[in-house]
Amino acid sequence: MSAPVIVEATAKQTATLIFMHGLGDTGHGWSSALAAIRPPFMKVICPTAPTQPVSLNAGFRMPSWFDLKTLDISGPEDEPGIQAARDNVHGMIQKEISAGIPANRIVLGGFSQGGALALYSALTYDQPLAGVVALSCWLPLHKKFPGAKLNSEDVPIFQAHGDYDPVVPYKFGQLSASLLKSFMKNVTFKTYSGLSHSSSDDEMDDVKNFITLIMLFSIAGHNQ
């Protein structure tokens, strides 16, 4: 796997955002947009997925966190691939903790396939994280929840989706949010009217506000 794109904190680092890109993208795809909205004390890590064949795209090789067989909510999933990718994310979290950033000051985020990985990785991590930013995505291996959940039910989740998304259906995001709300206490699902499978200035403003808020909570001793 190629080295992640890292945007260092501009003040003393006390928090980290690890953000996973969507299918076929790289860490460079999100680093600038995230650098523009993160607080000065937050380091941003944008890893690039390994290049591998993707069944959904006729076996074509591209950066992908795990194999995608279909984008149907009840379709088959690449469970070993999802779990291997999750282990990789947990390793990145552990590296930050070893460098002195506590788990409750680490945010996981991602877009599309990367957002799916962020959700799964956060829920199956055994220490409370600061929060999750899940954009235009879904909860993978959803039938395993809430049983597979190892994290605190208090971890804040900000899920966002455009209602004109032709790639990951809006309904898929809604269903994932409904399931998450059944076993997590702090889930926000925000709809962006007319937005397709992409981000927008409004959405990025909301992500900025969410990160600012959860950072205040973690300083106040929330999520300890």
Short mmCIF file of C-alpha atoms in Angstrom, two decimals:
data_model
loop_
_atom_site.label_atom_id
_atom_site.label_comp_id
_atom_site.label_asym_id
_atom_site.label_seq_id
_atom_site.Cartn_x
_atom_site.Cartn_y
_atom_site.Cartn_z
CA MET A 1 0.00 0.00 0.00
CA SER A 2 1.36 3.45 -0.88
CA ALA A 3 2.15 5.98 1.87
CA PRO A 4 -0.81 7.98 3.16
CA VAL A 5 -1.21 11.69 2.45
CA ILE A 6 -0.63 13.48 5.76
CA VAL A 7 -1.67 17.05 6.53
CA GLU A 8 0.16 17.99 9.72
CA ALA A 9 -1.51 20.05 12.43
CA THR A 10 -0.68 23.76 12.28
CA ALA A 11 -0.73 24.06 16.09
CA LYS A 12 0.30 21.50 18.73
CA GLN A 13 -1.37 18.27 17.63
CA THR A 14 -3.98 16.96 20.08
CA ALA A 15 -6.31 15.14 17.66
CA THR A 16 -6.29 13.10 14.44
CA LEU A 17 -8.71 12.53 11.57
CA ILE A 18 -8.19 9.35 9.52
CA PHE A 19 -10.25 9.64 6.32
CA MET A 20 -10.74 6.91 3.69
CA HIS A 21 -11.44 7.84 0.05
CA GLY A 22 -13.98 6.23 -2.29
CA LEU A 23 -13.48 3.50 -4.90
CA GLY A 24 -10.85 4.30 -7.53
CA ASP A 25 -9.60 7.44 -5.75
CA THR A 26 -6.44 8.13 -3.70
CA GLY A 27 -5.65 9.94 -0.46
CA HIS A 28 -4.96 13.07 -2.51
CA GLY A 29 -8.65 13.21 -3.50
CA TRP A 30 -9.76 14.47 -0.08
CA SER A 31 -6.68 15.92 1.62
CA SER A 32 -7.14 19.56 0.48
CA ALA A 33 -10.86 19.74 1.28
CA LEU A 34 -10.25 18.27 4.74
CA ALA A 35 -7.24 20.51 5.40
CA ALA A 36 -9.55 23.50 4.80
CA ILE A 37 -12.09 22.50 7.48
CA ARG A 38 -10.10 20.77 10.24
CA PRO A 39 -9.16 22.59 13.46
CA PRO A 40 -5.49 23.70 13.66
CA PHE A 41 -4.69 21.08 16.34
CA MET A 42 -5.85 18.18 14.16
CA LYS A 43 -3.60 16.08 11.94
CA VAL A 44 -5.33 14.60 8.88
CA ILE A 45 -4.31 11.19 7.51
CA CYS A 46 -5.67 10.22 4.09
CA PRO A 47 -4.49 6.70 3.25
CA THR A 48 -4.67 5.29 -0.29
CA ALA A 49 -6.35 1.91 -0.74
CA PRO A 50 -4.40 -0.98 -2.28
CA THR A 51 -4.98 -1.57 -6.00
CA GLN A 52 -7.00 -4.75 -6.53
CA PRO A 53 -9.60 -6.24 -8.91
CA VAL A 54 -13.17 -5.06 -8.28
CA SER A 55 -15.95 -7.51 -9.22
CA LEU A 56 -18.53 -4.72 -9.60
CA ASN A 57 -16.31 -3.20 -12.33
CA ALA A 58 -15.76 -6.46 -14.25
CA GLY A 59 -12.56 -7.30 -12.35
CA PHE A 60 -10.84 -4.05 -13.35
CA ARG A 61 -7.97 -3.20 -10.97
CA MET A 62 -8.24 0.06 -9.05
CA PRO A 63 -7.68 1.45 -5.54
CA SER A 64 -10.27 -0.36 -3.42
CA TRP A 65 -10.46 -1.05 0.32
CA PHE A 66 -12.19 -4.38 -0.30
CA ASP A 67 -13.93 -6.11 -3.20
CA LEU A 68 -17.37 -4.80 -4.13
CA LYS A 69 -19.59 -7.49 -5.59
CA THR A 70 -22.79 -5.41 -5.83
CA LEU A 71 -24.33 -2.21 -4.48
CA ASP A 72 -27.53 -3.99 -3.49
CA ILE A 73 -28.17 -3.83 0.27
CA SER A 74 -28.96 -7.56 0.47
CA GLY A 75 -26.26 -8.69 -1.97
CA PRO A 76 -23.11 -10.72 -1.22
CA GLU A 77 -20.19 -8.93 0.47
CA ASP A 78 -16.43 -9.47 0.68
CA GLU A 79 -16.33 -10.28 4.40
CA PRO A 80 -12.62 -11.31 4.57
CA GLY A 81 -11.64 -8.19 2.59
CA ILE A 82 -13.73 -5.89 4.80
CA GLN A 83 -12.23 -7.39 7.94
CA ALA A 84 -8.66 -7.13 6.59
CA ALA A 85 -9.26 -3.46 5.68
CA ARG A 86 -10.72 -2.92 9.17
CA ASP A 87 -7.59 -4.41 10.74
CA ASN A 88 -5.49 -1.97 8.70
CA VAL A 89 -7.56 1.00 9.97
CA HIS A 90 -7.27 -0.26 13.55
CA GLY A 91 -3.50 -0.36 13.02
CA MET A 92 -3.55 3.30 11.97
CA ILE A 93 -5.56 4.20 15.08
CA GLN A 94 -3.10 2.28 17.26
CA LYS A 95 -0.17 4.14 15.68
CA GLU A 96 -1.75 7.47 16.65
CA ILE A 97 -2.44 6.24 20.20
CA SER A 98 1.20 5.12 20.47
CA ALA A 99 2.23 8.64 19.39
CA GLY A 100 0.25 10.12 22.31
CA ILE A 101 -3.18 10.91 20.82
CA PRO A 102 -5.89 9.25 22.93
CA ALA A 103 -8.63 7.23 21.16
CA ASN A 104 -11.30 9.75 22.18
CA ARG A 105 -9.41 12.42 20.16
CA ILE A 106 -9.34 10.31 16.97
CA VAL A 107 -12.04 10.73 14.31
CA LEU A 108 -12.63 8.15 11.57
CA GLY A 109 -14.18 9.32 8.32
CA GLY A 110 -14.69 8.35 4.74
CA PHE A 111 -16.61 8.76 1.51
CA SER A 112 -18.59 5.98 -0.22
CA GLN A 113 -16.62 2.71 0.14
CA GLY A 114 -14.26 4.58 2.50
CA GLY A 115 -17.20 5.76 4.61
CA ALA A 116 -18.48 2.19 4.80
CA LEU A 117 -15.04 1.12 6.05
CA ALA A 118 -14.95 4.00 8.58
CA LEU A 119 -18.31 2.94 10.05
CA TYR A 120 -17.38 -0.73 10.27
CA SER A 121 -13.92 0.02 11.70
CA ALA A 122 -15.28 2.40 14.34
CA LEU A 123 -18.05 0.08 15.51
CA THR A 124 -15.66 -2.88 15.81
CA TYR A 125 -12.95 -0.94 17.67
CA ASP A 126 -12.75 -1.62 21.40
CA GLN A 127 -12.07 1.92 22.66
CA PRO A 128 -14.41 4.93 22.36
CA LEU A 129 -13.39 7.20 19.47
CA ALA A 130 -14.17 10.91 19.11
CA GLY A 131 -16.64 10.26 16.30
CA VAL A 132 -17.31 9.06 12.75
CA VAL A 133 -17.91 11.05 9.55
CA ALA A 134 -19.71 8.79 7.05
CA LEU A 135 -20.42 10.40 3.67
CA SER A 136 -22.55 8.87 0.86
CA CYS A 137 -22.09 5.37 2.25
CA TRP A 138 -23.60 2.36 3.97
CA LEU A 139 -22.92 0.01 6.88
CA PRO A 140 -21.15 -3.11 5.56
CA LEU A 141 -21.97 -6.58 6.92
CA HIS A 142 -25.06 -4.96 8.48
CA LYS A 143 -26.63 -8.32 9.40
CA LYS A 144 -23.83 -8.81 11.96
CA PHE A 145 -24.97 -5.78 13.99
CA PRO A 146 -25.50 -5.01 16.77
CA GLY A 147 -23.75 -8.28 17.68
CA ALA A 148 -20.42 -7.27 16.11
CA LYS A 149 -20.33 -3.90 17.91
CA LEU A 150 -17.42 -3.57 20.33
CA ASN A 151 -17.44 0.20 20.76
CA SER A 152 -19.43 2.46 23.08
CA GLU A 153 -23.01 3.25 22.06
CA ASP A 154 -22.20 6.92 22.74
CA VAL A 155 -19.70 7.39 19.87
CA PRO A 156 -21.12 10.24 17.73
CA ILE A 157 -21.82 9.39 14.08
CA PHE A 158 -22.46 11.99 11.37
CA GLN A 159 -23.89 10.32 8.28
CA ALA A 160 -24.61 12.38 5.15
CA HIS A 161 -26.14 11.48 1.77
CA GLY A 162 -27.38 13.23 -1.36
CA ASP A 163 -30.92 12.29 -2.36
CA TYR A 164 -29.90 12.16 -6.06
CA ASP A 165 -27.07 9.66 -5.55
CA PRO A 166 -26.99 7.32 -8.61
CA VAL A 167 -24.10 5.17 -7.24
CA VAL A 168 -24.85 4.41 -3.59
CA PRO A 169 -28.65 4.72 -3.43
CA TYR A 170 -29.97 7.28 -0.93
CA LYS A 171 -32.30 4.56 0.42
CA PHE A 172 -29.22 2.47 1.25
CA GLY A 173 -27.87 5.32 3.40
CA GLN A 174 -31.28 5.76 5.08
CA LEU A 175 -31.54 2.06 5.91
CA SER A 176 -28.02 2.05 7.36
CA ALA A 177 -28.81 5.11 9.50
CA SER A 178 -32.03 3.49 10.79
CA LEU A 179 -30.11 0.37 11.77
CA LEU A 180 -27.35 2.44 13.44
CA LYS A 181 -29.95 4.42 15.40
CA SER A 182 -31.33 1.16 16.80
CA PHE A 183 -28.14 0.48 18.77
CA MET A 184 -26.13 3.75 18.78
CA LYS A 185 -27.30 6.77 20.81
CA ASN A 186 -25.78 9.64 18.86
CA VAL A 187 -26.46 9.24 15.11
CA THR A 188 -27.19 12.19 12.83
CA PHE A 189 -28.37 11.48 9.27
CA LYS A 190 -28.34 14.56 7.06
CA THR A 191 -29.90 14.69 3.59
CA TYR A 192 -28.55 17.02 0.90
CA SER A 193 -31.27 17.87 -1.59
CA GLY A 194 -30.24 17.45 -5.23
CA LEU A 195 -26.74 16.19 -4.38
CA SER A 196 -25.45 13.24 -6.43
CA HIS A 197 -22.56 10.91 -5.46
CA SER A 198 -20.26 13.70 -4.31
CA SER A 199 -19.72 16.28 -1.61
CA SER A 200 -20.81 19.92 -1.42
CA ASP A 201 -19.85 23.12 0.39
CA ASP A 202 -22.90 22.78 2.66
CA GLU A 203 -21.92 19.23 3.56
CA MET A 204 -18.31 20.19 4.28
CA ASP A 205 -19.54 23.04 6.51
CA ASP A 206 -21.62 20.49 8.44
CA VAL A 207 -18.63 18.14 8.73
CA LYS A 208 -16.56 21.05 10.07
CA ASN A 209 -19.23 21.86 12.67
CA PHE A 210 -19.53 18.20 13.69
CA ILE A 211 -15.76 17.86 14.17
CA THR A 212 -15.62 21.13 16.16
CA LEU A 213 -18.44 19.94 18.42
CA ILE A 214 -17.07 16.45 19.12
CA MET A 215 -13.64 17.92 19.87
CA LEU A 216 -15.23 20.18 22.51
CA PHE A 217 -17.05 17.17 23.99
CA SER A 218 -13.86 15.11 24.19
CA ILE A 219 -12.05 17.94 26.03
CA ALA A 220 -14.99 18.14 28.46
CA GLY A 221 -14.50 14.48 29.33
CA HIS A 222 -17.28 13.06 27.15
CA ASN A 223 -16.50 9.60 25.70
CA GLN A 224 -13.98 8.81 28.41
#
